[in-house]
Amino acid sequence: MSISSEHKPLGKQVTGSLHTLSPIVELNVGGEMYTTTLSTLKKHPGSKLAEMFTGQPKLRTDSEGRFFIDRPGTYFKYILEYLRSNQVPTQCVQDVYKEALFYDIEPLIKQLENSPQIFGELVARKQFLARVPNYSENIELMIRIARAEAVASRRSSVIVCVVRTEEDAARCQDALNSLDMDKKSVVKFGPWKAAPSISDLLDCIQMDVEAKGYKISFQPHVAEKGFRFKSQDFFYKFLFTWW
């Protein structure tokens, strides 16, 4: 009997923390304050967001007692609007998509993936780049070369060789052999089996380097006198501007 009475207060304390959370919830998401209902946050039971508020809340609180989520608060308003009214955002779609993935809100993820912005990136562009051998590694190589040549300079350049077919790759190698330069500093992209053209790939390279914060432009590489092939057939100069 004495054992049972000793455990009753503890049982009430646990039950209270699990089941008496206010139906109105105040949130601090990355410094942005929101007020919503518990039912809104738990609208999709399989989501990570719902899990945060199921049972005993798995979150810290700030100095005012608001539940704190360490994510970008700016985009949480779009997440909340979707939970309240099923409205799929048309602004900041790429950033909201990242947050939907974090909170694991599956219906929103699927609807965003059908939007032109996400569909174009995931299904079209990313699928194309997946067919370009070593694409990501070559982007990083370009940046390393450009940074190595940037000492005491406003600009540095990287020569890129772009070939779409195996035949062009062989011709490009012949052209490289006649170049009066360090061949290790030439970054080669391709070949690939997909519809996009060389100009499409060049645009992708510029887009992805700029996404890393660099200021970059490109133009056909003008070869030295006596070069065996027209330079614009394969070679492009990417110019990094540092200041």
PDB file of C-alpha atoms in Angstrom:
ATOM      1  CA  MET A   1       0.000   0.000   0.000  1.00  0.00           C
ATOM      2  CA  SER A   2       2.826   2.377   0.908  1.00  0.00           C
ATOM      3  CA  ILE A   3       4.547   1.593  -2.419  1.00  0.00           C
ATOM      4  CA  SER A   4       1.385   2.525  -4.352  1.00  0.00           C
ATOM      5  CA  SER A   5       1.026   5.900  -2.550  1.00  0.00           C
ATOM      6  CA  GLU A   6       4.671   6.720  -3.186  1.00  0.00           C
ATOM      7  CA  HIS A   7       4.200   6.303  -6.939  1.00  0.00           C
ATOM      8  CA  LYS A   8       0.945   8.277  -7.342  1.00  0.00           C
ATOM      9  CA  PRO A   9       2.513  11.797  -7.397  1.00  0.00           C
ATOM     10  CA  LEU A  10       5.055  10.685 -10.015  1.00  0.00           C
ATOM     11  CA  GLY A  11       2.288   9.201 -12.152  1.00  0.00           C
ATOM     12  CA  LYS A  12       0.317  12.478 -12.081  1.00  0.00           C
ATOM     13  CA  GLN A  13       3.384  14.451 -12.982  1.00  0.00           C
ATOM     14  CA  VAL A  14       4.142  12.293 -16.045  1.00  0.00           C
ATOM     15  CA  THR A  15       0.481  12.203 -17.114  1.00  0.00           C
ATOM     16  CA  GLY A  16       0.311  15.969 -16.876  1.00  0.00           C
ATOM     17  CA  SER A  17       3.372  16.548 -19.065  1.00  0.00           C
ATOM     18  CA  LEU A  18       2.074  14.120 -21.657  1.00  0.00           C
ATOM     19  CA  HIS A  19      -1.568  15.076 -21.924  1.00  0.00           C
ATOM     20  CA  THR A  20      -2.222  18.613 -20.640  1.00  0.00           C
ATOM     21  CA  LEU A  21      -0.317  20.596 -23.282  1.00  0.00           C
ATOM     22  CA  SER A  22      -2.348  23.698 -24.111  1.00  0.00           C
ATOM     23  CA  PRO A  23      -4.338  23.511 -27.368  1.00  0.00           C
ATOM     24  CA  ILE A  24      -2.829  26.925 -28.215  1.00  0.00           C
ATOM     25  CA  VAL A  25       0.901  26.670 -28.898  1.00  0.00           C
ATOM     26  CA  GLU A  26       3.456  29.457 -29.085  1.00  0.00           C
ATOM     27  CA  LEU A  27       6.533  28.797 -31.207  1.00  0.00           C
ATOM     28  CA  ASN A  28       9.899  30.429 -31.692  1.00  0.00           C
ATOM     29  CA  VAL A  29      11.180  29.226 -35.067  1.00  0.00           C
ATOM     30  CA  GLY A  30      14.676  30.581 -35.640  1.00  0.00           C
ATOM     31  CA  GLY A  31      13.734  33.861 -33.942  1.00  0.00           C
ATOM     32  CA  GLU A  32      10.345  34.242 -35.675  1.00  0.00           C
ATOM     33  CA  MET A  33       7.325  33.965 -33.355  1.00  0.00           C
ATOM     34  CA  TYR A  34       4.202  32.020 -34.276  1.00  0.00           C
ATOM     35  CA  THR A  35       0.971  31.116 -32.504  1.00  0.00           C
ATOM     36  CA  THR A  36      -1.086  28.180 -33.689  1.00  0.00           C
ATOM     37  CA  THR A  37      -3.033  25.210 -32.398  1.00  0.00           C
ATOM     38  CA  LEU A  38      -1.748  21.820 -31.381  1.00  0.00           C
ATOM     39  CA  SER A  39      -4.149  20.177 -33.830  1.00  0.00           C
ATOM     40  CA  THR A  40      -2.680  22.201 -36.714  1.00  0.00           C
ATOM     41  CA  LEU A  41       0.867  21.092 -35.863  1.00  0.00           C
ATOM     42  CA  LYS A  42      -0.286  17.458 -35.617  1.00  0.00           C
ATOM     43  CA  LYS A  43      -2.409  17.534 -38.768  1.00  0.00           C
ATOM     44  CA  HIS A  44      -0.197  14.961 -40.531  1.00  0.00           C
ATOM     45  CA  PRO A  45       0.489  12.278 -37.878  1.00  0.00           C
ATOM     46  CA  GLY A  46       3.400  10.677 -39.734  1.00  0.00           C
ATOM     47  CA  SER A  47       5.354  13.911 -40.031  1.00  0.00           C
ATOM     48  CA  LYS A  48       8.357  14.916 -37.963  1.00  0.00           C
ATOM     49  CA  LEU A  49       6.511  18.091 -36.980  1.00  0.00           C
ATOM     50  CA  ALA A  50       3.612  16.094 -35.530  1.00  0.00           C
ATOM     51  CA  GLU A  51       6.076  13.857 -33.718  1.00  0.00           C
ATOM     52  CA  MET A  52       7.604  16.906 -32.031  1.00  0.00           C
ATOM     53  CA  PHE A  53       4.279  17.543 -30.285  1.00  0.00           C
ATOM     54  CA  THR A  54       3.074  13.991 -29.734  1.00  0.00           C
ATOM     55  CA  GLY A  55       3.243  12.818 -26.149  1.00  0.00           C
ATOM     56  CA  GLN A  56       5.792  14.798 -24.204  1.00  0.00           C
ATOM     57  CA  PRO A  57       7.058  17.636 -26.460  1.00  0.00           C
ATOM     58  CA  LYS A  58      10.568  16.884 -27.697  1.00  0.00           C
ATOM     59  CA  LEU A  59      11.623  20.526 -27.903  1.00  0.00           C
ATOM     60  CA  ARG A  60      13.442  23.092 -25.806  1.00  0.00           C
ATOM     61  CA  THR A  61      11.741  26.320 -24.795  1.00  0.00           C
ATOM     62  CA  ASP A  62      13.039  29.874 -24.987  1.00  0.00           C
ATOM     63  CA  SER A  63      13.156  32.360 -22.104  1.00  0.00           C
ATOM     64  CA  GLU A  64       9.451  33.160 -22.608  1.00  0.00           C
ATOM     65  CA  GLY A  65       8.407  29.511 -22.557  1.00  0.00           C
ATOM     66  CA  ARG A  66       7.790  29.248 -26.298  1.00  0.00           C
ATOM     67  CA  PHE A  67       8.766  25.990 -27.992  1.00  0.00           C
ATOM     68  CA  PHE A  68      11.969  26.561 -29.951  1.00  0.00           C
ATOM     69  CA  ILE A  69      12.675  25.041 -33.376  1.00  0.00           C
ATOM     70  CA  ASP A  70      16.133  25.781 -34.740  1.00  0.00           C
ATOM     71  CA  ARG A  71      15.130  26.254 -38.383  1.00  0.00           C
ATOM     72  CA  PRO A  72      14.712  29.300 -40.677  1.00  0.00           C
ATOM     73  CA  GLY A  73      11.654  31.063 -39.315  1.00  0.00           C
ATOM     74  CA  THR A  74      10.946  33.017 -42.501  1.00  0.00           C
ATOM     75  CA  TYR A  75       9.706  29.947 -44.350  1.00  0.00           C
ATOM     76  CA  PHE A  76       7.760  28.388 -41.498  1.00  0.00           C
ATOM     77  CA  LYS A  77       4.825  30.704 -42.256  1.00  0.00           C
ATOM     78  CA  TYR A  78       4.356  28.846 -45.548  1.00  0.00           C
ATOM     79  CA  ILE A  79       4.462  25.501 -43.745  1.00  0.00           C
ATOM     80  CA  LEU A  80       1.882  26.764 -41.266  1.00  0.00           C
ATOM     81  CA  GLU A  81      -0.356  28.155 -44.005  1.00  0.00           C
ATOM     82  CA  TYR A  82      -0.347  24.777 -45.715  1.00  0.00           C
ATOM     83  CA  LEU A  83      -1.277  23.014 -42.480  1.00  0.00           C
ATOM     84  CA  ARG A  84      -4.101  25.487 -41.870  1.00  0.00           C
ATOM     85  CA  SER A  85      -5.636  25.709 -45.336  1.00  0.00           C
ATOM     86  CA  ASN A  86      -3.840  23.236 -47.654  1.00  0.00           C
ATOM     87  CA  GLN A  87      -2.510  26.213 -49.593  1.00  0.00           C
ATOM     88  CA  VAL A  88       0.651  25.259 -51.513  1.00  0.00           C
ATOM     89  CA  PRO A  89       3.117  28.169 -51.584  1.00  0.00           C
ATOM     90  CA  THR A  90       4.105  29.779 -54.865  1.00  0.00           C
ATOM     91  CA  GLN A  91       6.843  31.943 -53.326  1.00  0.00           C
ATOM     92  CA  CYS A  92      10.269  30.813 -52.062  1.00  0.00           C
ATOM     93  CA  VAL A  93       9.404  27.350 -53.380  1.00  0.00           C
ATOM     94  CA  GLN A  94      12.937  25.939 -53.238  1.00  0.00           C
ATOM     95  CA  ASP A  95      13.401  27.037 -49.608  1.00  0.00           C
ATOM     96  CA  VAL A  96       9.946  25.878 -48.514  1.00  0.00           C
ATOM     97  CA  TYR A  97      10.674  22.514 -50.147  1.00  0.00           C
ATOM     98  CA  LYS A  98      13.768  22.139 -47.945  1.00  0.00           C
ATOM     99  CA  GLU A  99      11.671  22.869 -44.864  1.00  0.00           C
ATOM    100  CA  ALA A 100       8.927  20.463 -45.958  1.00  0.00           C
ATOM    101  CA  LEU A 101      11.600  17.772 -46.264  1.00  0.00           C
ATOM    102  CA  PHE A 102      12.932  18.591 -42.781  1.00  0.00           C
ATOM    103  CA  TYR A 103       9.473  18.461 -41.180  1.00  0.00           C
ATOM    104  CA  ASP A 104       8.680  15.374 -43.320  1.00  0.00           C
ATOM    105  CA  ILE A 105       5.247  16.616 -44.401  1.00  0.00           C
ATOM    106  CA  GLU A 106       4.710  14.094 -47.182  1.00  0.00           C
ATOM    107  CA  PRO A 107       1.622  15.603 -48.903  1.00  0.00           C
ATOM    108  CA  LEU A 108       3.303  19.016 -49.136  1.00  0.00           C
ATOM    109  CA  ILE A 109       6.542  17.456 -50.397  1.00  0.00           C
ATOM    110  CA  LYS A 110       4.667  15.697 -53.207  1.00  0.00           C
ATOM    111  CA  GLN A 111       2.737  18.805 -54.219  1.00  0.00           C
ATOM    112  CA  LEU A 112       5.871  20.934 -54.247  1.00  0.00           C
ATOM    113  CA  GLU A 113       7.671  18.337 -56.352  1.00  0.00           C
ATOM    114  CA  ASN A 114       4.950  18.820 -58.959  1.00  0.00           C
ATOM    115  CA  SER A 115       5.529  22.578 -59.065  1.00  0.00           C
ATOM    116  CA  PRO A 116       7.422  23.875 -62.130  1.00  0.00           C
ATOM    117  CA  GLN A 117      10.387  25.028 -60.038  1.00  0.00           C
ATOM    118  CA  ILE A 118      11.002  21.752 -58.205  1.00  0.00           C
ATOM    119  CA  PHE A 119       9.948  19.516 -61.098  1.00  0.00           C
ATOM    120  CA  GLY A 120      12.359  21.304 -63.430  1.00  0.00           C
ATOM    121  CA  GLU A 121      15.224  21.032 -60.951  1.00  0.00           C
ATOM    122  CA  LEU A 122      14.701  17.443 -59.774  1.00  0.00           C
ATOM    123  CA  VAL A 123      13.322  15.729 -62.844  1.00  0.00           C
ATOM    124  CA  ALA A 124      14.901  17.677 -65.693  1.00  0.00           C
ATOM    125  CA  ARG A 125      18.129  19.399 -64.655  1.00  0.00           C
ATOM    126  CA  LYS A 126      19.330  17.043 -61.925  1.00  0.00           C
ATOM    127  CA  GLN A 127      18.552  13.976 -64.010  1.00  0.00           C
ATOM    128  CA  PHE A 128      20.533  15.450 -66.898  1.00  0.00           C
ATOM    129  CA  LEU A 129      23.520  16.309 -64.704  1.00  0.00           C
ATOM    130  CA  ALA A 130      23.461  12.794 -63.248  1.00  0.00           C
ATOM    131  CA  ARG A 131      24.361  11.616 -66.758  1.00  0.00           C
ATOM    132  CA  VAL A 132      27.392  13.902 -67.005  1.00  0.00           C
ATOM    133  CA  PRO A 133      30.326  11.924 -65.519  1.00  0.00           C
ATOM    134  CA  ASN A 134      31.931  13.462 -62.423  1.00  0.00           C
ATOM    135  CA  TYR A 135      29.913  16.665 -62.753  1.00  0.00           C
ATOM    136  CA  SER A 136      29.969  17.654 -59.067  1.00  0.00           C
ATOM    137  CA  GLU A 137      33.638  16.730 -58.686  1.00  0.00           C
ATOM    138  CA  ASN A 138      34.513  18.856 -61.727  1.00  0.00           C
ATOM    139  CA  ILE A 139      32.667  21.851 -60.284  1.00  0.00           C
ATOM    140  CA  GLU A 140      34.776  21.558 -57.118  1.00  0.00           C
ATOM    141  CA  LEU A 141      37.943  21.144 -59.221  1.00  0.00           C
ATOM    142  CA  MET A 142      37.141  24.343 -61.127  1.00  0.00           C
ATOM    143  CA  ILE A 143      36.770  26.241 -57.877  1.00  0.00           C
ATOM    144  CA  ARG A 144      40.043  24.876 -56.466  1.00  0.00           C
ATOM    145  CA  ILE A 145      41.950  25.880 -59.604  1.00  0.00           C
ATOM    146  CA  ALA A 146      40.391  29.353 -59.622  1.00  0.00           C
ATOM    147  CA  ARG A 147      41.199  29.925 -55.947  1.00  0.00           C
ATOM    148  CA  ALA A 148      44.785  28.756 -56.420  1.00  0.00           C
ATOM    149  CA  GLU A 149      45.260  31.337 -59.167  1.00  0.00           C
ATOM    150  CA  ALA A 150      43.574  34.183 -57.294  1.00  0.00           C
ATOM    151  CA  VAL A 151      46.563  35.339 -55.224  1.00  0.00           C
ATOM    152  CA  ALA A 152      46.991  39.127 -55.591  1.00  0.00           C
ATOM    153  CA  SER A 153      44.597  39.101 -58.549  1.00  0.00           C
ATOM    154  CA  ARG A 154      41.169  40.533 -59.183  1.00  0.00           C
ATOM    155  CA  ARG A 155      40.231  37.733 -61.559  1.00  0.00           C
ATOM    156  CA  SER A 156      41.296  34.180 -62.272  1.00  0.00           C
ATOM    157  CA  SER A 157      40.314  31.920 -65.124  1.00  0.00           C
ATOM    158  CA  VAL A 158      39.714  28.222 -65.637  1.00  0.00           C
ATOM    159  CA  ILE A 159      39.724  26.532 -69.037  1.00  0.00           C
ATOM    160  CA  VAL A 160      36.918  24.032 -69.470  1.00  0.00           C
ATOM    161  CA  CYS A 161      36.667  21.419 -72.209  1.00  0.00           C
ATOM    162  CA  VAL A 162      33.072  20.361 -72.960  1.00  0.00           C
ATOM    163  CA  VAL A 163      32.358  17.348 -75.160  1.00  0.00           C
ATOM    164  CA  ARG A 164      28.972  15.819 -75.821  1.00  0.00           C
ATOM    165  CA  THR A 165      29.926  12.613 -77.684  1.00  0.00           C
ATOM    166  CA  GLU A 166      32.659   9.992 -77.475  1.00  0.00           C
ATOM    167  CA  GLU A 167      33.885  11.115 -80.897  1.00  0.00           C
ATOM    168  CA  ASP A 168      34.205  14.692 -79.681  1.00  0.00           C
ATOM    169  CA  ALA A 169      36.039  13.434 -76.587  1.00  0.00           C
ATOM    170  CA  ALA A 170      38.713  11.855 -78.798  1.00  0.00           C
ATOM    171  CA  ARG A 171      39.018  15.037 -80.876  1.00  0.00           C
ATOM    172  CA  CYS A 172      39.204  17.078 -77.695  1.00  0.00           C
ATOM    173  CA  GLN A 173      42.090  14.943 -76.447  1.00  0.00           C
ATOM    174  CA  ASP A 174      43.963  15.580 -79.709  1.00  0.00           C
ATOM    175  CA  ALA A 175      43.300  19.278 -79.271  1.00  0.00           C
ATOM    176  CA  LEU A 176      44.534  19.154 -75.667  1.00  0.00           C
ATOM    177  CA  ASN A 177      47.777  17.559 -76.817  1.00  0.00           C
ATOM    178  CA  SER A 178      48.437  20.576 -79.034  1.00  0.00           C
ATOM    179  CA  LEU A 179      47.680  23.121 -76.303  1.00  0.00           C
ATOM    180  CA  ASP A 180      50.657  25.034 -74.976  1.00  0.00           C
ATOM    181  CA  MET A 181      49.515  24.898 -71.351  1.00  0.00           C
ATOM    182  CA  ASP A 182      49.295  22.684 -68.305  1.00  0.00           C
ATOM    183  CA  LYS A 183      46.738  20.075 -69.318  1.00  0.00           C
ATOM    184  CA  LYS A 184      46.006  19.267 -65.662  1.00  0.00           C
ATOM    185  CA  SER A 185      44.474  22.738 -65.310  1.00  0.00           C
ATOM    186  CA  VAL A 186      41.869  22.009 -68.023  1.00  0.00           C
ATOM    187  CA  VAL A 187      38.623  20.676 -66.535  1.00  0.00           C
ATOM    188  CA  LYS A 188      36.814  18.259 -68.866  1.00  0.00           C
ATOM    189  CA  PHE A 189      33.023  17.754 -68.847  1.00  0.00           C
ATOM    190  CA  GLY A 190      31.316  14.977 -70.791  1.00  0.00           C
ATOM    191  CA  PRO A 191      30.482  13.100 -72.829  1.00  0.00           C
ATOM    192  CA  TRP A 192      26.826  12.459 -71.939  1.00  0.00           C
ATOM    193  CA  LYS A 193      23.770  10.730 -73.368  1.00  0.00           C
ATOM    194  CA  ALA A 194      20.905  13.174 -72.971  1.00  0.00           C
ATOM    195  CA  ALA A 195      19.124  15.809 -75.045  1.00  0.00           C
ATOM    196  CA  PRO A 196      20.586  19.010 -73.500  1.00  0.00           C
ATOM    197  CA  SER A 197      23.249  20.772 -75.541  1.00  0.00           C
ATOM    198  CA  ILE A 198      26.716  22.080 -74.703  1.00  0.00           C
ATOM    199  CA  SER A 199      25.244  25.526 -74.069  1.00  0.00           C
ATOM    200  CA  ASP A 200      22.789  23.954 -71.605  1.00  0.00           C
ATOM    201  CA  LEU A 201      25.655  22.346 -69.717  1.00  0.00           C
ATOM    202  CA  LEU A 202      27.599  25.619 -69.675  1.00  0.00           C
ATOM    203  CA  ASP A 203      24.556  27.329 -68.154  1.00  0.00           C
ATOM    204  CA  CYS A 204      24.363  24.574 -65.506  1.00  0.00           C
ATOM    205  CA  ILE A 205      28.036  25.028 -64.624  1.00  0.00           C
ATOM    206  CA  GLN A 206      27.580  28.770 -64.210  1.00  0.00           C
ATOM    207  CA  MET A 207      24.397  28.282 -62.173  1.00  0.00           C
ATOM    208  CA  ASP A 208      25.961  25.784 -59.776  1.00  0.00           C
ATOM    209  CA  VAL A 209      29.189  27.744 -59.261  1.00  0.00           C
ATOM    210  CA  GLU A 210      27.189  30.928 -58.611  1.00  0.00           C
ATOM    211  CA  ALA A 211      25.016  28.991 -56.141  1.00  0.00           C
ATOM    212  CA  LYS A 212      28.181  28.537 -54.065  1.00  0.00           C
ATOM    213  CA  GLY A 213      28.608  32.322 -53.877  1.00  0.00           C
ATOM    214  CA  TYR A 214      31.100  32.960 -56.683  1.00  0.00           C
ATOM    215  CA  LYS A 215      30.834  35.627 -59.380  1.00  0.00           C
ATOM    216  CA  ILE A 216      31.534  33.920 -62.694  1.00  0.00           C
ATOM    217  CA  SER A 217      31.147  34.357 -66.447  1.00  0.00           C
ATOM    218  CA  PHE A 218      32.283  32.354 -69.463  1.00  0.00           C
ATOM    219  CA  GLN A 219      33.164  32.772 -73.119  1.00  0.00           C
ATOM    220  CA  PRO A 220      34.656  30.633 -75.891  1.00  0.00           C
ATOM    221  CA  HIS A 221      38.364  30.166 -75.356  1.00  0.00           C
ATOM    222  CA  VAL A 222      40.483  31.886 -77.994  1.00  0.00           C
ATOM    223  CA  ALA A 223      43.288  29.505 -78.844  1.00  0.00           C
ATOM    224  CA  GLU A 224      46.833  30.325 -79.811  1.00  0.00           C
ATOM    225  CA  LYS A 225      47.889  30.705 -83.427  1.00  0.00           C
ATOM    226  CA  GLY A 226      48.283  27.352 -85.150  1.00  0.00           C
ATOM    227  CA  PHE A 227      45.777  25.561 -82.906  1.00  0.00           C
ATOM    228  CA  ARG A 228      44.529  22.459 -84.737  1.00  0.00           C
ATOM    229  CA  PHE A 229      40.820  22.946 -84.049  1.00  0.00           C
ATOM    230  CA  LYS A 230      38.459  25.889 -83.709  1.00  0.00           C
ATOM    231  CA  SER A 231      38.593  26.736 -80.033  1.00  0.00           C
ATOM    232  CA  GLN A 232      34.855  27.234 -79.721  1.00  0.00           C
ATOM    233  CA  ASP A 233      34.355  23.578 -80.682  1.00  0.00           C
ATOM    234  CA  PHE A 234      35.360  22.406 -77.206  1.00  0.00           C
ATOM    235  CA  PHE A 235      37.045  25.020 -75.017  1.00  0.00           C
ATOM    236  CA  TYR A 236      35.587  27.740 -72.836  1.00  0.00           C
ATOM    237  CA  LYS A 237      37.152  30.152 -70.388  1.00  0.00           C
ATOM    238  CA  PHE A 238      35.343  30.615 -67.063  1.00  0.00           C
ATOM    239  CA  LEU A 239      36.290  33.877 -65.403  1.00  0.00           C
ATOM    240  CA  PHE A 240      36.035  34.199 -61.601  1.00  0.00           C
ATOM    241  CA  THR A 241      35.868  37.805 -60.348  1.00  0.00           C
ATOM    242  CA  TRP A 242      36.979  38.212 -56.734  1.00  0.00           C
ATOM    243  CA  TRP A 243      36.513  41.932 -56.097  1.00  0.00           C
TER     244      TRP A 243
END
